[in-house]
Amino acid sequence: MEITNVTEYEAIAKQKLPKMVYDYYASGAEDQWTLQENRNAFSRILFRPRILIDVSKIDMTTTVLGFKLSMPIMIAPTAMQKMAHPEGEYATARAASAAGTIMTLSSWATSSVEEVASTGPGIRFFQLYVYKDRNVVAQLVRRAERAGFKAIALTVDTPRLGRREADIKNRFTLPPFLTLKNFEGLDLGKMDRDVQWLQSITSLPILVKGVLTAEDARIAIQAGAAGIIVSNHGARQLDYVPATIMALEEVVKAAQGRVPVFLDGGVRRGTDVFKALALGASGIFIGRPVVFSLAAEGEAGVRKVLQMLREEFELTMALSGCRSIKEITRNHIVTDWDQPQSRLAPRL
């Protein structure tokens, strides 16, 4: 069967992976309401396409923290990728590099920063939790710097691990060389203090990942964050928080253009990418599509996911009358939260 869209990889991954591993990647917290909402909320945004525009040439290139990318579609940090495929993070790094985009390496990766760097050239960010032992963090940051990583994505929504009931039922255990002990006694402290401390030990730009409110966006910017990633941790932390696409505009407005705002969570189509950019995102990150395609087809699967999203996004731009990223505006979409009497609702 020929794969024609990103979501088809999930069914293949479910067949191929042990139940415990598939559930670990696929599940969300508690009732999994936010997990569903991350996807469903995109369907409540409709297009206002413009026509009679020459779209014979479409430019999808963009710049993130000064790095030129082929498209505003990047790879989010996902843990323990070798559970999906023996090549794990190596395959993902090569696929991202081939696509001309950024890979973010999880600090819970099953490959080290040095090993990922050894796969060849590429723009890579390093995701970091702040542990009570600051010496551990400092060592990780220095290793990432030496390995040529270009930014730190500081995850700030995990003072404690969310309740993922599938993992409880499956008695999920990590491979023997990995442990959840990193979370025992974890003290994230205050976000602003952590960002400022990180800035004192590294010159790398710091993206604050896990922001859902205007208040926290302002705190992150005041603390010196170089960018914000609107994220609910793939709906794996607090259930019944909004879908990231619904929280995005509030954060973008609070940022006031001072730093770029990115989004992760629920992106499965090029149309989703366009909608996020129309609401003010500078780019998006994908997580689960990477591990599912990795499980299905290894590096070739990740390459195909990036290519499919790229092609769908280009087509959406063309059919919406946008020739470049900067031409994508709020006027190209309408959401069901734009006004109290939704114009998307059926008339009774």
Short mmCIF file of C-alpha atoms in Angstrom, two decimals:
data_model
loop_
_atom_site.label_atom_id
_atom_site.label_comp_id
_atom_site.label_asym_id
_atom_site.label_seq_id
_atom_site.Cartn_x
_atom_site.Cartn_y
_atom_site.Cartn_z
CA MET A 1 0.00 0.00 0.00
CA GLU A 2 1.37 3.38 -0.98
CA ILE A 3 1.51 5.89 1.86
CA THR A 4 -0.25 9.08 0.76
CA ASN A 5 -0.44 11.06 4.01
CA VAL A 6 1.30 11.38 7.35
CA THR A 7 -1.41 9.83 9.52
CA GLU A 8 -1.23 6.49 7.69
CA TYR A 9 2.12 5.81 9.34
CA GLU A 10 0.50 5.54 12.77
CA ALA A 11 -1.51 2.41 11.84
CA ILE A 12 1.65 0.76 10.45
CA ALA A 13 3.61 1.67 13.59
CA LYS A 14 0.84 0.21 15.75
CA GLN A 15 1.15 -3.11 13.90
CA LYS A 16 4.95 -3.21 14.01
CA LEU A 17 5.76 -1.98 17.51
CA PRO A 18 5.31 -3.84 20.80
CA LYS A 19 2.13 -2.56 22.48
CA MET A 20 4.07 -1.03 25.36
CA VAL A 21 6.27 1.01 22.99
CA TYR A 22 3.43 2.09 20.68
CA ASP A 23 1.31 3.17 23.66
CA TYR A 24 4.24 5.13 25.10
CA TYR A 25 4.57 7.15 21.89
CA ALA A 26 0.86 7.47 21.13
CA SER A 27 -0.85 8.09 24.45
CA GLY A 28 -1.68 11.30 26.26
CA ALA A 29 -2.49 12.18 29.85
CA GLU A 30 -5.54 10.91 31.74
CA ASP A 31 -8.74 11.13 29.60
CA GLN A 32 -6.67 12.12 26.56
CA TRP A 33 -9.08 14.99 25.82
CA THR A 34 -6.25 17.36 24.94
CA LEU A 35 -4.65 14.66 22.79
CA GLN A 36 -7.78 14.60 20.61
CA GLU A 37 -8.23 18.36 20.81
CA ASN A 38 -4.71 19.01 19.48
CA ARG A 39 -5.98 17.51 16.22
CA ASN A 40 -9.63 18.52 16.31
CA ALA A 41 -8.99 22.22 16.85
CA PHE A 42 -7.33 22.50 13.44
CA SER A 43 -10.65 21.48 11.86
CA ARG A 44 -12.29 24.57 13.37
CA ILE A 45 -10.15 26.85 11.21
CA LEU A 46 -11.27 27.41 7.63
CA PHE A 47 -9.47 29.06 4.74
CA ARG A 48 -10.26 32.34 2.97
CA PRO A 49 -8.27 31.64 -0.20
CA ARG A 50 -7.32 34.45 -2.57
CA ILE A 51 -7.45 33.82 -6.30
CA LEU A 52 -6.22 35.46 -9.52
CA ILE A 53 -2.66 35.52 -8.17
CA ASP A 54 0.33 34.16 -10.09
CA VAL A 55 1.47 31.27 -7.90
CA SER A 56 3.73 29.61 -10.46
CA LYS A 57 6.68 30.20 -8.10
CA ILE A 58 6.29 29.37 -4.41
CA ASP A 59 9.06 30.19 -1.92
CA MET A 60 8.76 28.19 1.31
CA THR A 61 12.17 29.14 2.70
CA THR A 62 12.34 30.80 6.07
CA THR A 63 14.85 31.80 8.75
CA VAL A 64 14.83 30.48 12.32
CA LEU A 65 17.23 32.11 14.79
CA GLY A 66 19.31 33.23 11.82
CA PHE A 67 19.47 29.80 10.15
CA LYS A 68 18.00 29.47 6.69
CA LEU A 69 15.60 26.53 6.32
CA SER A 70 13.93 25.02 3.27
CA MET A 71 10.54 25.22 5.01
CA PRO A 72 8.99 26.20 8.38
CA ILE A 73 8.51 22.52 9.32
CA MET A 74 10.97 21.21 11.94
CA ILE A 75 11.40 18.12 14.12
CA ALA A 76 10.39 18.24 17.78
CA PRO A 77 12.25 16.36 20.51
CA THR A 78 10.85 12.84 21.01
CA ALA A 79 12.36 10.46 23.53
CA MET A 80 14.01 7.09 22.99
CA GLN A 81 13.73 6.78 19.21
CA LYS A 82 15.69 3.52 19.11
CA MET A 83 12.61 1.87 20.59
CA ALA A 84 10.98 2.69 17.22
CA HIS A 85 13.89 1.67 14.98
CA PRO A 86 17.50 0.49 15.54
CA GLU A 87 18.83 3.61 13.78
CA GLY A 88 16.75 5.87 16.03
CA GLU A 89 17.99 9.43 16.26
CA TYR A 90 20.70 8.80 13.64
CA ALA A 91 18.00 8.23 10.99
CA THR A 92 16.00 11.26 12.12
CA ALA A 93 19.08 13.50 12.04
CA ARG A 94 19.97 12.42 8.51
CA ALA A 95 16.39 12.87 7.30
CA ALA A 96 16.17 16.38 8.77
CA SER A 97 19.51 17.36 7.26
CA ALA A 98 18.46 16.04 3.83
CA ALA A 99 15.25 18.07 4.05
CA GLY A 100 17.15 21.25 4.95
CA THR A 101 15.45 21.66 8.32
CA ILE A 102 16.10 21.50 12.07
CA MET A 103 16.12 18.41 14.27
CA THR A 104 15.66 18.90 18.02
CA LEU A 105 17.34 16.12 20.01
CA SER A 106 15.61 15.03 23.20
CA SER A 107 17.73 14.91 26.33
CA TRP A 108 16.06 11.49 26.77
CA ALA A 109 17.44 10.38 23.42
CA THR A 110 18.87 6.91 22.91
CA SER A 111 21.77 8.48 20.98
CA SER A 112 24.18 11.03 22.42
CA VAL A 113 24.74 14.54 21.09
CA GLU A 114 28.14 13.39 19.85
CA GLU A 115 26.65 10.40 18.01
CA VAL A 116 24.02 12.57 16.34
CA ALA A 117 26.67 15.11 15.34
CA SER A 118 28.67 12.26 13.76
CA THR A 119 25.87 11.64 11.20
CA GLY A 120 27.06 14.65 9.23
CA PRO A 121 26.13 18.30 8.79
CA GLY A 122 22.79 19.70 9.90
CA ILE A 123 21.16 22.36 12.07
CA ARG A 124 20.35 20.80 15.43
CA PHE A 125 18.80 22.05 18.65
CA PHE A 126 19.10 20.31 22.03
CA GLN A 127 16.06 19.88 24.29
CA LEU A 128 16.79 20.21 27.97
CA TYR A 129 15.04 19.72 31.28
CA VAL A 130 16.49 21.66 34.19
CA TYR A 131 17.48 19.25 36.93
CA LYS A 132 18.17 20.04 40.55
CA ASP A 133 21.81 19.14 39.94
CA ARG A 134 22.99 22.16 37.97
CA ASN A 135 26.35 20.49 37.30
CA VAL A 136 24.59 17.81 35.22
CA VAL A 137 22.83 20.49 33.17
CA ALA A 138 26.06 22.44 32.65
CA GLN A 139 27.80 19.29 31.40
CA LEU A 140 24.96 18.52 28.97
CA VAL A 141 24.96 22.08 27.61
CA ARG A 142 28.75 22.08 27.12
CA ARG A 143 28.59 18.76 25.26
CA ALA A 144 25.81 20.06 23.03
CA GLU A 145 27.85 23.19 22.28
CA ARG A 146 30.97 21.16 21.45
CA ALA A 147 28.90 18.89 19.19
CA GLY A 148 27.79 21.91 17.17
CA PHE A 149 24.20 22.22 18.38
CA LYS A 150 22.81 25.68 17.70
CA ALA A 151 20.16 26.32 20.37
CA ILE A 152 18.66 24.99 23.60
CA ALA A 153 14.94 24.16 23.79
CA LEU A 154 14.20 24.42 27.51
CA THR A 155 11.12 22.39 28.44
CA VAL A 156 9.28 24.17 31.24
CA ASP A 157 5.99 22.26 31.56
CA THR A 158 7.33 19.24 33.44
CA PRO A 159 7.81 19.97 37.16
CA ARG A 160 6.33 16.48 37.54
CA LEU A 161 5.54 13.82 34.99
CA GLY A 162 1.95 13.73 33.68
CA ARG A 163 -0.27 10.73 34.40
CA ARG A 164 -0.25 8.53 31.31
CA GLU A 165 -2.54 5.64 32.13
CA ALA A 166 -1.50 3.47 29.18
CA ASP A 167 2.04 3.43 30.59
CA ILE A 168 0.70 2.51 34.03
CA LYS A 169 -1.37 -0.35 32.58
CA ASN A 170 1.55 -1.61 30.49
CA ARG A 171 4.00 -1.20 33.37
CA PHE A 172 6.16 0.70 30.92
CA THR A 173 9.86 0.23 31.53
CA LEU A 174 12.68 1.89 29.71
CA PRO A 175 15.59 -0.02 28.27
CA PRO A 176 18.15 -0.76 31.02
CA PHE A 177 20.46 2.10 29.96
CA LEU A 178 17.65 4.66 30.39
CA THR A 179 15.78 5.59 33.54
CA LEU A 180 13.05 7.91 34.78
CA LYS A 181 15.20 8.62 37.80
CA ASN A 182 16.00 11.99 36.24
CA PHE A 183 12.54 13.04 37.39
CA GLU A 184 12.89 11.95 40.97
CA GLY A 185 13.18 15.05 43.11
CA LEU A 186 13.22 17.24 40.02
CA ASP A 187 12.96 20.89 40.97
CA LEU A 188 12.41 23.12 37.98
CA GLY A 189 12.18 26.20 40.15
CA LYS A 190 10.99 29.36 38.45
CA MET A 191 11.13 29.60 34.67
CA ASP A 192 12.69 33.06 34.62
CA ARG A 193 15.44 32.01 37.04
CA ASP A 194 16.26 28.94 34.94
CA VAL A 195 16.47 30.88 31.68
CA GLN A 196 18.73 33.49 33.26
CA TRP A 197 20.97 30.82 34.80
CA LEU A 198 21.25 28.98 31.47
CA GLN A 199 22.23 32.24 29.78
CA SER A 200 25.05 32.59 32.28
CA ILE A 201 26.61 29.27 31.19
CA THR A 202 26.00 29.31 27.43
CA SER A 203 25.92 31.72 24.53
CA LEU A 204 23.41 29.51 22.69
CA PRO A 205 19.94 31.00 22.17
CA ILE A 206 17.29 29.54 24.48
CA LEU A 207 13.81 28.64 23.27
CA VAL A 208 11.27 28.22 26.07
CA LYS A 209 9.07 25.20 25.27
CA GLY A 210 5.73 24.57 26.96
CA VAL A 211 4.15 28.03 27.06
CA LEU A 212 0.34 28.26 26.70
CA THR A 213 -0.50 31.68 28.15
CA ALA A 214 0.25 35.35 27.56
CA GLU A 215 1.50 35.69 31.14
CA ASP A 216 4.15 33.00 30.72
CA ALA A 217 5.12 34.34 27.30
CA ARG A 218 5.89 37.72 28.88
CA ILE A 219 7.90 36.09 31.69
CA ALA A 220 9.94 34.08 29.16
CA ILE A 221 10.70 37.17 27.06
CA GLN A 222 11.61 39.28 30.08
CA ALA A 223 13.99 36.51 31.19
CA GLY A 224 15.77 36.71 27.83
CA ALA A 225 14.31 33.82 25.83
CA ALA A 226 15.24 33.94 22.15
CA GLY A 227 11.93 32.32 21.19
CA ILE A 228 8.86 30.52 22.50
CA ILE A 229 7.43 27.12 21.58
CA VAL A 230 3.70 26.91 22.25
CA SER A 231 3.41 23.30 23.40
CA ASN A 232 1.36 21.12 25.74
CA HIS A 233 3.97 18.36 25.65
CA GLY A 234 2.02 16.39 23.07
CA ALA A 235 -0.93 16.37 25.52
CA ARG A 236 1.14 14.18 27.85
CA GLN A 237 1.19 16.47 30.89
CA LEU A 238 -1.96 18.29 32.10
CA ASP A 239 -5.15 17.09 30.41
CA TYR A 240 -7.85 19.66 29.53
CA VAL A 241 -5.42 22.37 28.56
CA PRO A 242 -6.27 23.97 25.21
CA ALA A 243 -5.02 22.64 21.92
CA THR A 244 -1.79 24.43 21.06
CA ILE A 245 -3.31 25.92 17.89
CA MET A 246 -5.97 27.58 20.11
CA ALA A 247 -3.39 28.92 22.57
CA LEU A 248 -1.10 30.17 19.81
CA GLU A 249 -2.66 33.54 19.05
CA GLU A 250 -2.73 34.65 22.70
CA VAL A 251 1.00 33.92 22.99
CA VAL A 252 1.81 35.60 19.66
CA LYS A 253 -0.03 38.76 20.75
CA ALA A 254 1.83 38.81 24.07
CA ALA A 255 5.19 38.41 22.30
CA GLN A 256 4.47 41.54 20.23
CA GLY A 257 7.04 40.52 17.65
CA ARG A 258 9.91 40.65 20.16
CA VAL A 259 10.75 36.97 19.68
CA PRO A 260 9.56 34.30 17.23
CA VAL A 261 6.78 31.99 18.40
CA PHE A 262 6.65 28.37 17.24
CA LEU A 263 4.06 25.61 17.70
CA ASP A 264 4.04 21.88 18.24
CA GLY A 265 1.15 19.50 18.78
CA GLY A 266 -1.29 17.92 16.37
CA VAL A 267 0.27 18.96 13.06
CA ARG A 268 -0.45 16.22 10.50
CA ARG A 269 -1.11 18.14 7.27
CA GLY A 270 0.40 20.94 5.24
CA THR A 271 -2.90 22.75 5.81
CA ASP A 272 -2.14 22.63 9.57
CA VAL A 273 1.22 24.28 8.94
CA PHE A 274 -0.42 27.08 6.96
CA LYS A 275 -3.05 27.63 9.68
CA ALA A 276 -0.35 27.92 12.36
CA LEU A 277 1.58 30.47 10.30
CA ALA A 278 -1.62 32.43 9.59
CA LEU A 279 -2.15 32.66 13.37
CA GLY A 280 1.33 34.09 13.85
CA ALA A 281 3.68 31.13 14.26
CA SER A 282 7.13 31.42 12.72
CA GLY A 283 7.27 27.66 12.22
CA ILE A 284 6.03 24.33 13.56
CA PHE A 285 7.58 21.20 15.06
CA ILE A 286 6.36 17.63 14.49
CA GLY A 287 6.85 14.82 17.01
CA ARG A 288 4.71 11.68 16.74
CA PRO A 289 4.77 11.59 12.90
CA VAL A 290 8.55 11.19 13.19
CA VAL A 291 8.52 8.19 15.54
CA PHE A 292 5.63 6.50 13.72
CA SER A 293 7.28 6.86 10.29
CA LEU A 294 10.60 5.80 11.82
CA ALA A 295 8.95 2.62 13.14
CA ALA A 296 7.37 1.94 9.75
CA GLU A 297 10.20 2.68 7.33
CA GLY A 298 13.24 3.97 9.21
CA GLU A 299 15.06 6.97 7.74
CA ALA A 300 13.08 6.67 4.48
CA GLY A 301 9.85 7.06 6.45
CA VAL A 302 10.99 10.26 8.19
CA ARG A 303 12.17 11.67 4.86
CA LYS A 304 8.78 10.88 3.34
CA VAL A 305 6.88 12.54 6.20
CA LEU A 306 8.90 15.72 5.75
CA GLN A 307 8.43 15.59 1.97
CA MET A 308 4.67 14.98 2.18
CA LEU A 309 4.17 17.87 4.62
CA ARG A 310 6.34 20.07 2.42
CA GLU A 311 4.32 19.25 -0.71
CA GLU A 312 0.97 19.70 1.05
CA PHE A 313 2.12 23.02 2.52
CA GLU A 314 3.29 24.26 -0.87
CA LEU A 315 -0.05 23.29 -2.43
CA THR A 316 -1.97 25.05 0.38
CA MET A 317 0.09 28.20 -0.19
CA ALA A 318 -0.60 28.08 -3.94
CA LEU A 319 -4.34 27.47 -3.55
CA SER A 320 -4.54 30.26 -0.93
CA GLY A 321 -2.73 32.73 -3.19
CA CYS A 322 0.48 32.98 -1.15
CA ARG A 323 3.84 33.02 -2.93
CA SER A 324 6.04 33.33 0.15
CA ILE A 325 5.87 32.79 3.90
CA LYS A 326 5.48 36.52 4.56
CA GLU A 327 2.32 36.61 2.42
CA ILE A 328 0.52 34.18 4.78
CA THR A 329 -1.69 36.36 7.00
CA ARG A 330 -4.57 36.18 9.46
CA ASN A 331 -6.82 37.31 6.61
CA HIS A 332 -6.34 33.92 4.93
CA ILE A 333 -8.26 32.06 7.66
CA VAL A 334 -11.38 32.29 9.80
CA THR A 335 -11.73 30.48 13.12
CA ASP A 336 -14.83 29.49 15.04
CA TRP A 337 -13.57 31.54 17.99
CA ASP A 338 -13.39 34.78 15.98
CA GLN A 339 -16.84 35.90 17.14
CA PRO A 340 -19.45 34.77 19.66
CA GLN A 341 -21.98 33.69 17.01
CA SER A 342 -19.70 31.46 15.02
CA ARG A 343 -19.93 31.98 11.31
CA LEU A 344 -18.77 28.37 10.95
CA ALA A 345 -21.81 27.05 12.86
CA PRO A 346 -24.80 25.78 10.88
CA ARG A 347 -27.77 28.14 10.90
CA LEU A 348 -30.79 26.64 12.68
#
